[in-house]
Amino acid sequence: MTTQTTETRDLEFAVGQLTRVEGEGRLHLRVDAGGGVEAQLQIFEAPRYFEQLVVGRTPDEVLDIVARICGICPVAYQMSGVHAFESLAGVQVDPGVRILRRLLYCGEWIESHALHIFLLHAPDFLGYASALEMAADHRELVERGLRLKKLGNRLVAIVGGRPVHPVSVRVGGFYHVPTAAEFAEIREQLRGVLDEAIQTVALVAGLETPAADRDTRLVSLKHPDQYPMSDGRIVSSDGIDLAPSDWRDAFHEVQVPWSNALQARAADGVPYLLGPTARVVLAAGQLHPVARAALDATGLSLDELRRNVFRSIVSRAVELVHAVAEAIDILDAYVRPERPFAPWQPRAGVAAWATEAPRGLLFHRYELDDEGLIRAAQIVPPTSQNQAAIERDLEVFAPAVVDLPHEVATHRLEQLIRSYDPCISCATHFLDVSIERDR
Amino acid sequence: MIGESGVATRLKGTWFGEALSPHASDRLSAIGELRRVDAGAVLLREGAECDRFGILLDGLLSLRVAVAGRGRATLMTVEPGETFGWSAVVPPYRSTSTVVALQPSEVIVFDAEKLRALLREDEALAVTVYPRLLQVVSRRLVATRTQLLDLYARDREYEPW
Amino acid sequence: MTATTVAAPRVGVVKMASCDGCQLTLLDLEDELLAIGERFELVEFPEATSRRSEGPYDVLLVEGSISTPEQAEQIEELRQRSKLLVTIGACATAGGIQAMRNWGNEPEWRAMVYPEPEHIESLAQARPIADYVKVDAELRGCPIDPGQLLELLTALRLGRRPQLPDEAVCLECKRLGQVCVLVAGGAPCMGPLTVTGCGALCPGFARGCYACFGPREQANVASLAGWFAADRSGPDVDRLFAGFTGWSEPFREHAARAVTHFGTGNAETSVQDERTTDEEPGA
Amino acid sequence: MVIAAGNVFLPRARLDALFDLLHEGGRTIIGPTVRDGMLVLDRLERVEDLPIGWRDEQAPGRYRLVRGATERAFDVVNGQMSWKQFTFPPKQKVGMMRRDEAGSVAFAAVPPDPPRLAFLGVRACELAALGIQDRVLAGGTFVDEDYRARRESALVVAVQCGRAGDACFCASMGTGPEVRGGHDLVMSELDAGFVVSAGSPAGERLLARLPGRVASPAEEAEASASVAAVRAAQGDPVVIEGLRDRLMDQLDSPRWEEVADRCLACANCTMVCPTCFCTSTAITSDLDGRVNVAERHWDSCFTAGFAKVAGGNFRPERSDRYRQWLTHKFATWVDQFGTYGCVGCARCITWCPVGIDVREELAAIAPPAAPPEQLLTRPAAATPGRFEVVTLRASQRETADTTSLFLQPTEPALLAGLPGQFVMVEQPGFPSLPISVSRYGTDELVLTVRAAGPATAALIAEAPGAQIGLRGPLGRAWPVDRALGRNVLIVTGGIGLAPLRPVLDAIVASRDRFGEVLLAYGARTPSDRLFTDELERWAQHGIEVAQIVDRAEPGWEGRVGVVTQLLDRRDFGRRPTVAFVCGPERMMQATVTTLRDRGVAPERLFVSMERHMQCGIGLCGHCQMGPYFVCRDGPVFSVGELGELFGKEGL
């Protein structure tokens, strides 16, 4: 759908509905006569009003509601929410429960990363329209992805009840905590796939990867002892350092007319990158040794991961190893917590926290009234934060491909967008901009 | 034509006539006529004046209505012992269906005007006859409802599995 | 009729307003996914494949509720191109969580979330698919149950009716030997009103069912709500119904009261104040 | 209860010895234990697993475990689930059905493989409940083999109640509180220990090896007094005198509607009931339908699907379902099994989410009615999950939606059926279908099937050579012998002619042994009539064939209207007439009304009832209608037998 507009001689380049991403989005590029590219990632997911839907609700209700923002990473939404509420109420969560939450997060990372690596992104590198088509030639690869993904889902199901929209998370802990016996089988299964996860790192590092080079600012949580999931401080590659509740001190949201999603920006307007690459680079020291070794074995430097956006699949695979290895460690030492949840009292005030969804930092902020009910909410998903970086990268990368045959160019641009593992329906607020208006 | 005594005897042999008092039986028989009709004979026409009330003694009658595009549809058939032409005594005295003999049939017919006059002047007779007429109409109504239920039809609309 | 003679049905998987979790459930059938791919032609499934098809479809699985005028048009067209349309999940079958905006507060909400609400095109109500087009079958749940999805696909392939029982969650809960969280724990459990399919998940996790599969036939809302009201306030009873299937007819009355009670929020310290508009890219 | 001399006193500290004895031979002990704050019946490893020091507080719709004043092990009277979960598991595989690439099919029942269990802490009411299930599931012509095997392999250690549960009424139901039998051992708990006695040879052997001494008279007296106190505490909340009749007389009580306003139809009462036995079978298939597993699970008369047939639901309303449940428990169960279906354990009261109290909904009892005649033929493959494989020789289209299947069985029992009996038809991957036999040939069986749903559609689409599974013939037949020497009236509509064709075959075969025979046949349209060529043949054999259609079609010069029109003006009172009626229930009702008006005695007026059938042998409960299981006791009934049940809505 390449069209020439005669007056300006600009080249308009449109990619229809993005596929193999979660949610509904479109890409629109405008190339001017001088070769400059303006990129617009348009999100046309229908408005879902989550920030309003939680108003008047109790914190525990909110945890069930915000899970519904995203079917792939519901745990992340529950985790940002639950930590926000607990920090406001001053709940002392039992150590065993905290560990179980990390285990839950490991499950979601395994599930989400395996899905993205094997089912959504690998077909780009190997030249297939889908994993199902890829399976005709690379059945073992797809089966491996499904095996890993299944274990991630299973882990979330044992801790949370089910893989999509788990039911066990509540303020103070869980409704129910599993016995060690319930983990016996998956513990062995995870041991059984650790090698496969490690091999995946080498495999994706060896994929034919487009060249791309640009500098980018990275943002993630960072914790001195743990690989970032729910705890730590918000840091950037250029010196930002904030408590997880203080995201708004350095970032804000803006509305852009060509996209239906609110975008988040740093105070200085410089786009920033969230997600596996940001975490691997910023928290390399906290990676599980097994994961670090797998990364080192590829010979890829942290800087290579940071500068080439197409290498995100490697970061994701490294985190896959980390999540499997950490889950095994947790299960080896698992003792069922004495009590599933700590009691707490609602309190008025602001509850805010950020945790690391599979695709990056996820910030929640709630204002609670005297009864402990939600009065206002702000939910900033990773994709809305990454959107500016995606558009920036498209503008950098597009000039090299727009003159290629349209299908090839489309494929390359989609591959780039998929490198961010965008999670579009998790954008909680959207605008609708028509193509006409955009012209 | 068969004699009047024949009418009284045959009338007694029907559901309509079996329990009539001698008085009622005599008065009705006096205006009744026995007729034989061939298959295809039209006894009443839908929409036209219903000029007779009748009782089928033998054979089979069809009650038909005309439906645009579908020709004449048989709504119901009449068995021996049953009646036809109840519109003869119910205003506006027009037939609600066309009555056709499907087989060579034997009927008793009562002239509509004579029957109405008789029922007007003879209350005792009217008290005996009207409940029987109501029964005829009620049976037709119940049967029609049952037909509407479409009992033998497929039980549910097509499901894809 | 043997199953092997059936040609691979052309299947589409599309979404309206939703979280993608129900279509993800198809990908979560890890053990069967490749076999499904061999037996069904997944001709349209943007979440999983770049290959696209505008139909016709033998079976179209639709996730999500109708929330925009564009979707309302789209679903009519999709219906015409589909032999069989199956709605999957609470959004598609009951309006889902989006439908909690259906009591006339949508314009206000729009204004509160977006600095320039006039750019938003959105219907006043988010509604289930069946409000717009004929639906041949539905899978309930938020999200749907993978086992029920597999049963649907198996039934489609074998030409039998899918076994999707319309009974209370309680039956499965008791078959699993789970002790009743309502009777023995005092938890407000919606299980007696809710159709089964989840495997009585929440009671198994020591919490009350929150009705994500929606009302079952003969759901006696008045009776259970009355029982709950014995030890909690009216608004607290109402909020039990204002969940992911609150727009379902049997729950709607209570849900409406709850949502009205919630008010419009964000009024005093609007998040929107923090948000700016940005007409220029890369500002 | 009088405890026999030679009872043993087991000190509390030596309860472990009983555990050791019960564990012998790899037996697993099942008993009450507290898990996550809830009382369950589960595996017990050691004495400390018992709910020592706990007791229960029960009220309608409410159950709480609380710490008791004593350190007794058996003060929790009962919990939510009964022992039924171990003798009659909530989910149980019953059969495997395979179809290979060539289309040949194989059926295999799952053989019983009972775990070796010892039940510890079984109460009198529970023993009574096990006894009732023994009668229902293992005491009739057909037996649930898995149940029987589980019962036979389990040791039962009963315990005398030392506390009355807050809602218990076993004393009223005559099932307790004293343990009267059905146990291997029974224990009475005293503060210092247990008075133990034996109730079976196996129990005697265990008792002989228990450490301890002979119980003293004082200990025995304390044990007896304890259970007597429980009886006194209960009182007699349910008056049983005349209950059955009173309940059946109240089928039209306005109370059913009032209860239905509260009843959730959630089925909890039936799930927790220790005697409820109704089940459904679900089939899971692989994507190709090659391997299919039939799994039976507990079902309930409170679910929508339970009484559903292709045309609708016989018990659509909550009031219908509550009435079904209550009248079954306290009235028609007596007719069927000679006992109540209730043992007074109070679970349905406590575990009703809205606290409906059965004691409040009740009235009293009556003597059991005689069960109806049993079937006369011995069927093939009676056990669910087991089927005889038959081959389809040919099929013949009868009407647009109805097809006759000509099947060749190798099992002679399948050919030895009687007119009106049916077979259960199994196609791998589909639910079982009850289909009447429309003809018994010398070496073939004819089934005439109307496509009413997917399973029937699939069945009639089978090609010659296809294999299907059959069980049967089942059910009660048309009593053709009762019609010998009499006038015979066969009234039928639609597909209803199929189960009556064997009757016509029998009449034609010995035409001179019957009086006048009238076949009154109604159909929707002329082209919906079955067996049109045979209708003429029957007429040639001196059978008056009167046909009538709801809707005429072009060219139809026959009768139009309803089938009762053919009967309205006839008199059947002059000679004894036997009538066989089969068709939609409304049609049968209208016909029965007409025929009774025309002088046909209800004892000679037979109808074939349709209900949701799954097992076909009276074990799954779906087809219950008053005192009958339609599959086992019917489908053919005389109108006299059915009495008020016939035409009653919502049964």
mmCIF file of N, CA, C and O in Angstrom, chain A residues 138-193:
data_model
loop_
_atom_site.group_PDB
_atom_site.id
_atom_site.type_symbol
_atom_site.label_atom_id
_atom_site.label_comp_id
_atom_site.label_asym_id
_atom_site.label_seq_id
_atom_site.Cartn_x
_atom_site.Cartn_y
_atom_site.Cartn_z
ATOM 1 N N HIS A 138 10.622 -26.739 11.130
ATOM 2 C CA HIS A 138 11.384 -26.646 12.378
ATOM 3 C C HIS A 138 10.499 -27.113 13.525
ATOM 4 O O HIS A 138 10.282 -26.392 14.497
ATOM 5 N N ARG A 139 9.999 -28.323 13.396
ATOM 6 C CA ARG A 139 9.044 -28.795 14.389
ATOM 7 C C ARG A 139 9.646 -28.828 15.791
ATOM 8 O O ARG A 139 9.023 -28.412 16.762
ATOM 9 N N GLU A 140 10.885 -29.300 15.860
ATOM 10 C CA GLU A 140 11.524 -29.422 17.173
ATOM 11 C C GLU A 140 11.646 -28.064 17.859
ATOM 12 O O GLU A 140 11.432 -27.935 19.057
ATOM 13 N N LEU A 141 11.921 -27.042 17.069
ATOM 14 C CA LEU A 141 12.057 -25.696 17.624
ATOM 15 C C LEU A 141 10.727 -25.240 18.234
ATOM 16 O O LEU A 141 10.673 -24.732 19.361
ATOM 17 N N VAL A 142 9.658 -25.429 17.477
ATOM 18 C CA VAL A 142 8.346 -24.995 17.962
ATOM 19 C C VAL A 142 7.939 -25.819 19.169
ATOM 20 O O VAL A 142 7.421 -25.298 20.156
ATOM 21 N N GLU A 143 8.235 -27.104 19.105
ATOM 22 C CA GLU A 143 7.878 -27.959 20.238
ATOM 23 C C GLU A 143 8.639 -27.537 21.499
ATOM 24 O O GLU A 143 8.097 -27.559 22.601
ATOM 25 N N ARG A 144 9.893 -27.149 21.307
ATOM 26 C CA ARG A 144 10.662 -26.695 22.458
ATOM 27 C C ARG A 144 10.021 -25.444 23.061
ATOM 28 O O ARG A 144 9.858 -25.330 24.276
ATOM 29 N N GLY A 145 9.630 -24.516 22.187
ATOM 30 C CA GLY A 145 8.980 -23.304 22.667
ATOM 31 C C GLY A 145 7.705 -23.626 23.429
ATOM 32 O O GLY A 145 7.430 -23.075 24.502
ATOM 33 N N LEU A 146 6.939 -24.563 22.891
ATOM 34 C CA LEU A 146 5.674 -24.923 23.538
ATOM 35 C C LEU A 146 5.932 -25.603 24.886
ATOM 36 O O LEU A 146 5.209 -25.371 25.853
ATOM 37 N N ARG A 147 6.996 -26.425 24.922
ATOM 38 C CA ARG A 147 7.337 -27.085 26.186
ATOM 39 C C ARG A 147 7.664 -26.050 27.265
ATOM 40 O O ARG A 147 7.182 -26.129 28.392
ATOM 41 N N LEU A 148 8.498 -25.094 26.903
ATOM 42 C CA LEU A 148 8.896 -24.070 27.865
ATOM 43 C C LEU A 148 7.696 -23.224 28.284
ATOM 44 O O LEU A 148 7.476 -22.949 29.459
ATOM 45 N N LYS A 149 6.935 -22.830 27.295
ATOM 46 C CA LYS A 149 5.772 -21.988 27.562
ATOM 47 C C LYS A 149 4.794 -22.714 28.484
ATOM 48 O O LYS A 149 4.246 -22.141 29.422
ATOM 49 N N LYS A 150 4.632 -23.988 28.234
ATOM 50 C CA LYS A 150 3.698 -24.774 29.034
ATOM 51 C C LYS A 150 4.130 -24.791 30.503
ATOM 52 O O LYS A 150 3.301 -24.673 31.402
ATOM 53 N N LEU A 151 5.431 -24.913 30.726
ATOM 54 C CA LEU A 151 5.897 -24.937 32.110
ATOM 55 C C LEU A 151 5.704 -23.587 32.781
ATOM 56 O O LEU A 151 5.378 -23.509 33.968
ATOM 57 N N GLY A 152 5.912 -22.512 32.018
ATOM 58 C CA GLY A 152 5.653 -21.184 32.568
ATOM 59 C C GLY A 152 4.194 -21.053 32.971
ATOM 60 O O GLY A 152 3.861 -20.620 34.080
ATOM 61 N N ASN A 153 3.329 -21.475 32.079
ATOM 62 C CA ASN A 153 1.896 -21.431 32.364
ATOM 63 C C ASN A 153 1.539 -22.290 33.568
ATOM 64 O O ASN A 153 0.723 -21.924 34.406
ATOM 65 N N ARG A 154 2.168 -23.449 33.621
ATOM 66 C CA ARG A 154 1.874 -24.387 34.710
ATOM 67 C C ARG A 154 2.284 -23.774 36.056
ATOM 68 O O ARG A 154 1.568 -23.895 37.041
ATOM 69 N N LEU A 155 3.438 -23.125 36.048
ATOM 70 C CA LEU A 155 3.924 -22.504 37.273
ATOM 71 C C LEU A 155 2.944 -21.422 37.738
ATOM 72 O O LEU A 155 2.585 -21.341 38.913
ATOM 73 N N VAL A 156 2.506 -20.591 36.796
ATOM 74 C CA VAL A 156 1.528 -19.556 37.156
ATOM 75 C C VAL A 156 0.250 -20.216 37.664
ATOM 76 O O VAL A 156 -0.362 -19.759 38.631
ATOM 77 N N ALA A 157 -0.124 -21.339 37.045
ATOM 78 C CA ALA A 157 -1.366 -21.999 37.447
ATOM 79 C C ALA A 157 -1.256 -22.601 38.849
ATOM 80 O O ALA A 157 -2.204 -22.535 39.624
ATOM 81 N N ILE A 158 -0.102 -23.166 39.179
ATOM 82 C CA ILE A 158 0.014 -23.766 40.515
ATOM 83 C C ILE A 158 -0.030 -22.674 41.586
ATOM 84 O O ILE A 158 -0.706 -22.807 42.592
ATOM 85 N N VAL A 159 0.652 -21.582 41.326
ATOM 86 C CA VAL A 159 0.683 -20.512 42.337
ATOM 87 C C VAL A 159 -0.600 -19.683 42.276
ATOM 88 O O VAL A 159 -1.163 -19.325 43.305
ATOM 89 N N GLY A 160 -1.046 -19.404 41.045
ATOM 90 C CA GLY A 160 -2.125 -18.430 40.893
ATOM 91 C C GLY A 160 -3.476 -19.002 40.512
ATOM 92 O O GLY A 160 -4.459 -18.292 40.528
ATOM 93 N N GLY A 161 -3.532 -20.258 40.150
ATOM 94 C CA GLY A 161 -4.815 -20.864 39.797
ATOM 95 C C GLY A 161 -4.966 -21.142 38.323
ATOM 96 O O GLY A 161 -5.445 -22.168 37.920
ATOM 97 N N ARG A 162 -4.603 -20.181 37.488
ATOM 98 C CA ARG A 162 -4.672 -20.405 36.044
ATOM 99 C C ARG A 162 -3.703 -19.444 35.358
ATOM 100 O O ARG A 162 -3.369 -18.407 35.933
ATOM 101 N N PRO A 163 -3.278 -19.771 34.154
ATOM 102 C CA PRO A 163 -2.258 -18.949 33.499
ATOM 103 C C PRO A 163 -2.771 -17.561 33.124
ATOM 104 O O PRO A 163 -2.045 -16.579 33.260
ATOM 105 N N VAL A 164 -3.989 -17.503 32.626
ATOM 106 C CA VAL A 164 -4.549 -16.205 32.248
ATOM 107 C C VAL A 164 -5.467 -15.741 33.376
ATOM 108 O O VAL A 164 -6.367 -16.468 33.786
ATOM 109 N N HIS A 165 -5.216 -14.546 33.877
ATOM 110 C CA HIS A 165 -5.987 -13.974 34.975
ATOM 111 C C HIS A 165 -6.026 -14.876 36.202
ATOM 112 O O HIS A 165 -7.089 -15.340 36.627
ATOM 113 N N PRO A 166 -4.848 -15.105 36.774
ATOM 114 C CA PRO A 166 -4.804 -15.936 37.979
ATOM 115 C C PRO A 166 -5.616 -15.315 39.109
ATOM 116 O O PRO A 166 -5.874 -14.102 39.109
ATOM 117 N N VAL A 167 -5.994 -16.151 40.072
ATOM 118 C CA VAL A 167 -6.996 -15.727 41.052
ATOM 119 C C VAL A 167 -6.472 -15.626 42.479
ATOM 120 O O VAL A 167 -7.209 -15.253 43.379
ATOM 121 N N SER A 168 -5.209 -15.963 42.707
ATOM 122 C CA SER A 168 -4.786 -16.124 44.103
ATOM 123 C C SER A 168 -4.176 -14.891 44.753
ATOM 124 O O SER A 168 -4.066 -14.820 45.961
ATOM 125 N N VAL A 169 -3.793 -13.896 43.932
ATOM 126 C CA VAL A 169 -3.103 -12.736 44.512
ATOM 127 C C VAL A 169 -4.081 -11.848 45.288
ATOM 128 O O VAL A 169 -5.164 -11.533 44.802
ATOM 129 N N ARG A 170 -3.706 -11.470 46.487
ATOM 130 C CA ARG A 170 -4.498 -10.524 47.269
ATOM 131 C C ARG A 170 -3.549 -9.622 48.048
ATOM 132 O O ARG A 170 -2.370 -9.955 48.221
ATOM 133 N N VAL A 171 -4.068 -8.515 48.502
ATOM 134 C CA VAL A 171 -3.236 -7.624 49.289
ATOM 135 C C VAL A 171 -2.806 -8.369 50.555
ATOM 136 O O VAL A 171 -3.633 -8.954 51.237
ATOM 137 N N GLY A 172 -1.512 -8.375 50.817
ATOM 138 C CA GLY A 172 -0.976 -9.080 51.977
ATOM 139 C C GLY A 172 -0.407 -10.439 51.642
ATOM 140 O O GLY A 172 0.294 -11.029 52.440
ATOM 141 N N GLY A 173 -0.718 -10.976 50.455
ATOM 142 C CA GLY A 173 -0.183 -12.288 50.088
ATOM 143 C C GLY A 173 -1.021 -12.987 49.049
ATOM 144 O O GLY A 173 -1.295 -12.440 47.982
ATOM 145 N N PHE A 174 -1.434 -14.212 49.383
ATOM 146 C CA PHE A 174 -2.233 -15.026 48.476
ATOM 147 C C PHE A 174 -3.470 -15.533 49.212
ATOM 148 O O PHE A 174 -3.472 -15.631 50.435
ATOM 149 N N TYR A 175 -4.506 -15.870 48.451
ATOM 150 C CA TYR A 175 -5.658 -16.507 49.066
ATOM 151 C C TYR A 175 -5.287 -17.904 49.560
ATOM 152 O O TYR A 175 -5.799 -18.393 50.553
ATOM 153 N N HIS A 176 -4.387 -18.533 48.830
ATOM 154 C CA HIS A 176 -4.040 -19.916 49.141
ATOM 155 C C HIS A 176 -2.595 -20.116 48.701
ATOM 156 O O HIS A 176 -2.192 -19.609 47.659
ATOM 157 N N VAL A 177 -1.817 -20.842 49.498
ATOM 158 C CA VAL A 177 -0.441 -21.119 49.081
ATOM 159 C C VAL A 177 -0.275 -22.617 48.868
ATOM 160 O O VAL A 177 -0.768 -23.426 49.654
ATOM 161 N N PRO A 178 0.404 -22.992 47.779
ATOM 162 C CA PRO A 178 0.520 -24.418 47.459
ATOM 163 C C PRO A 178 1.433 -25.141 48.441
ATOM 164 O O PRO A 178 2.308 -24.548 49.075
ATOM 165 N N THR A 179 1.224 -26.441 48.535
ATOM 166 C CA THR A 179 2.107 -27.275 49.340
ATOM 167 C C THR A 179 3.322 -27.630 48.490
ATOM 168 O O THR A 179 3.293 -27.529 47.258
ATOM 169 N N ALA A 180 4.373 -28.081 49.155
ATOM 170 C CA ALA A 180 5.580 -28.482 48.426
ATOM 171 C C ALA A 180 5.245 -29.628 47.460
ATOM 172 O O ALA A 180 5.794 -29.699 46.355
ATOM 173 N N ALA A 181 4.322 -30.490 47.886
ATOM 174 C CA ALA A 181 3.973 -31.633 47.031
ATOM 175 C C ALA A 181 3.394 -31.168 45.699
ATOM 176 O O ALA A 181 3.610 -31.795 44.661
ATOM 177 N N GLU A 182 2.680 -30.056 45.743
ATOM 178 C CA GLU A 182 2.092 -29.571 44.496
ATOM 179 C C GLU A 182 3.156 -29.110 43.499
ATOM 180 O O GLU A 182 2.898 -29.020 42.308
ATOM 181 N N PHE A 183 4.343 -28.805 44.003
ATOM 182 C CA PHE A 183 5.421 -28.357 43.121
ATOM 183 C C PHE A 183 6.355 -29.481 42.681
ATOM 184 O O PHE A 183 7.253 -29.261 41.876
ATOM 185 N N ALA A 184 6.147 -30.675 43.270
ATOM 186 C CA ALA A 184 7.138 -31.735 43.057
ATOM 187 C C ALA A 184 7.354 -32.024 41.575
ATOM 188 O O ALA A 184 8.491 -32.141 41.103
ATOM 189 N N GLU A 185 6.260 -32.104 40.849
ATOM 190 C CA GLU A 185 6.380 -32.502 39.453
ATOM 191 C C GLU A 185 7.023 -31.396 38.611
ATOM 192 O O GLU A 185 7.947 -31.648 37.829
ATOM 193 N N ILE A 186 6.568 -30.154 38.805
ATOM 194 C CA ILE A 186 7.086 -29.092 37.948
ATOM 195 C C ILE A 186 8.542 -28.791 38.245
ATOM 196 O O ILE A 186 9.305 -28.385 37.369
ATOM 197 N N ARG A 187 8.929 -29.042 39.482
ATOM 198 C CA ARG A 187 10.329 -28.824 39.832
ATOM 199 C C ARG A 187 11.221 -29.701 38.948
ATOM 200 O O ARG A 187 12.208 -29.233 38.374
ATOM 201 N N GLU A 188 10.847 -30.947 38.815
ATOM 202 C CA GLU A 188 11.632 -31.857 37.969
ATOM 203 C C GLU A 188 11.531 -31.450 36.502
ATOM 204 O O GLU A 188 12.497 -31.528 35.756
ATOM 205 N N GLN A 189 10.348 -31.044 36.109
ATOM 206 C CA GLN A 189 10.172 -30.643 34.707
ATOM 207 C C GLN A 189 11.024 -29.424 34.372
ATOM 208 O O GLN A 189 11.609 -29.340 33.293
ATOM 209 N N LEU A 190 11.101 -28.478 35.300
ATOM 210 C CA LEU A 190 11.917 -27.288 35.051
ATOM 211 C C LEU A 190 13.392 -27.663 34.946
ATOM 212 O O LEU A 190 14.110 -27.175 34.075
ATOM 213 N N ARG A 191 13.815 -28.551 35.840
ATOM 214 C CA ARG A 191 15.186 -29.052 35.729
ATOM 215 C C ARG A 191 15.425 -29.638 34.337
ATOM 216 O O ARG A 191 16.477 -29.445 33.744
ATOM 217 N N GLY A 192 14.412 -30.336 33.862
ATOM 218 C CA GLY A 192 14.544 -31.011 32.575
ATOM 219 C C GLY A 192 14.658 -30.061 31.391
ATOM 220 O O GLY A 192 15.191 -30.433 30.351
ATOM 221 N N VAL A 193 14.178 -28.826 31.537
ATOM 222 C CA VAL A 193 14.215 -27.911 30.380
ATOM 223 C C VAL A 193 15.286 -26.836 30.518
ATOM 224 O O VAL A 193 15.448 -26.018 29.615
#
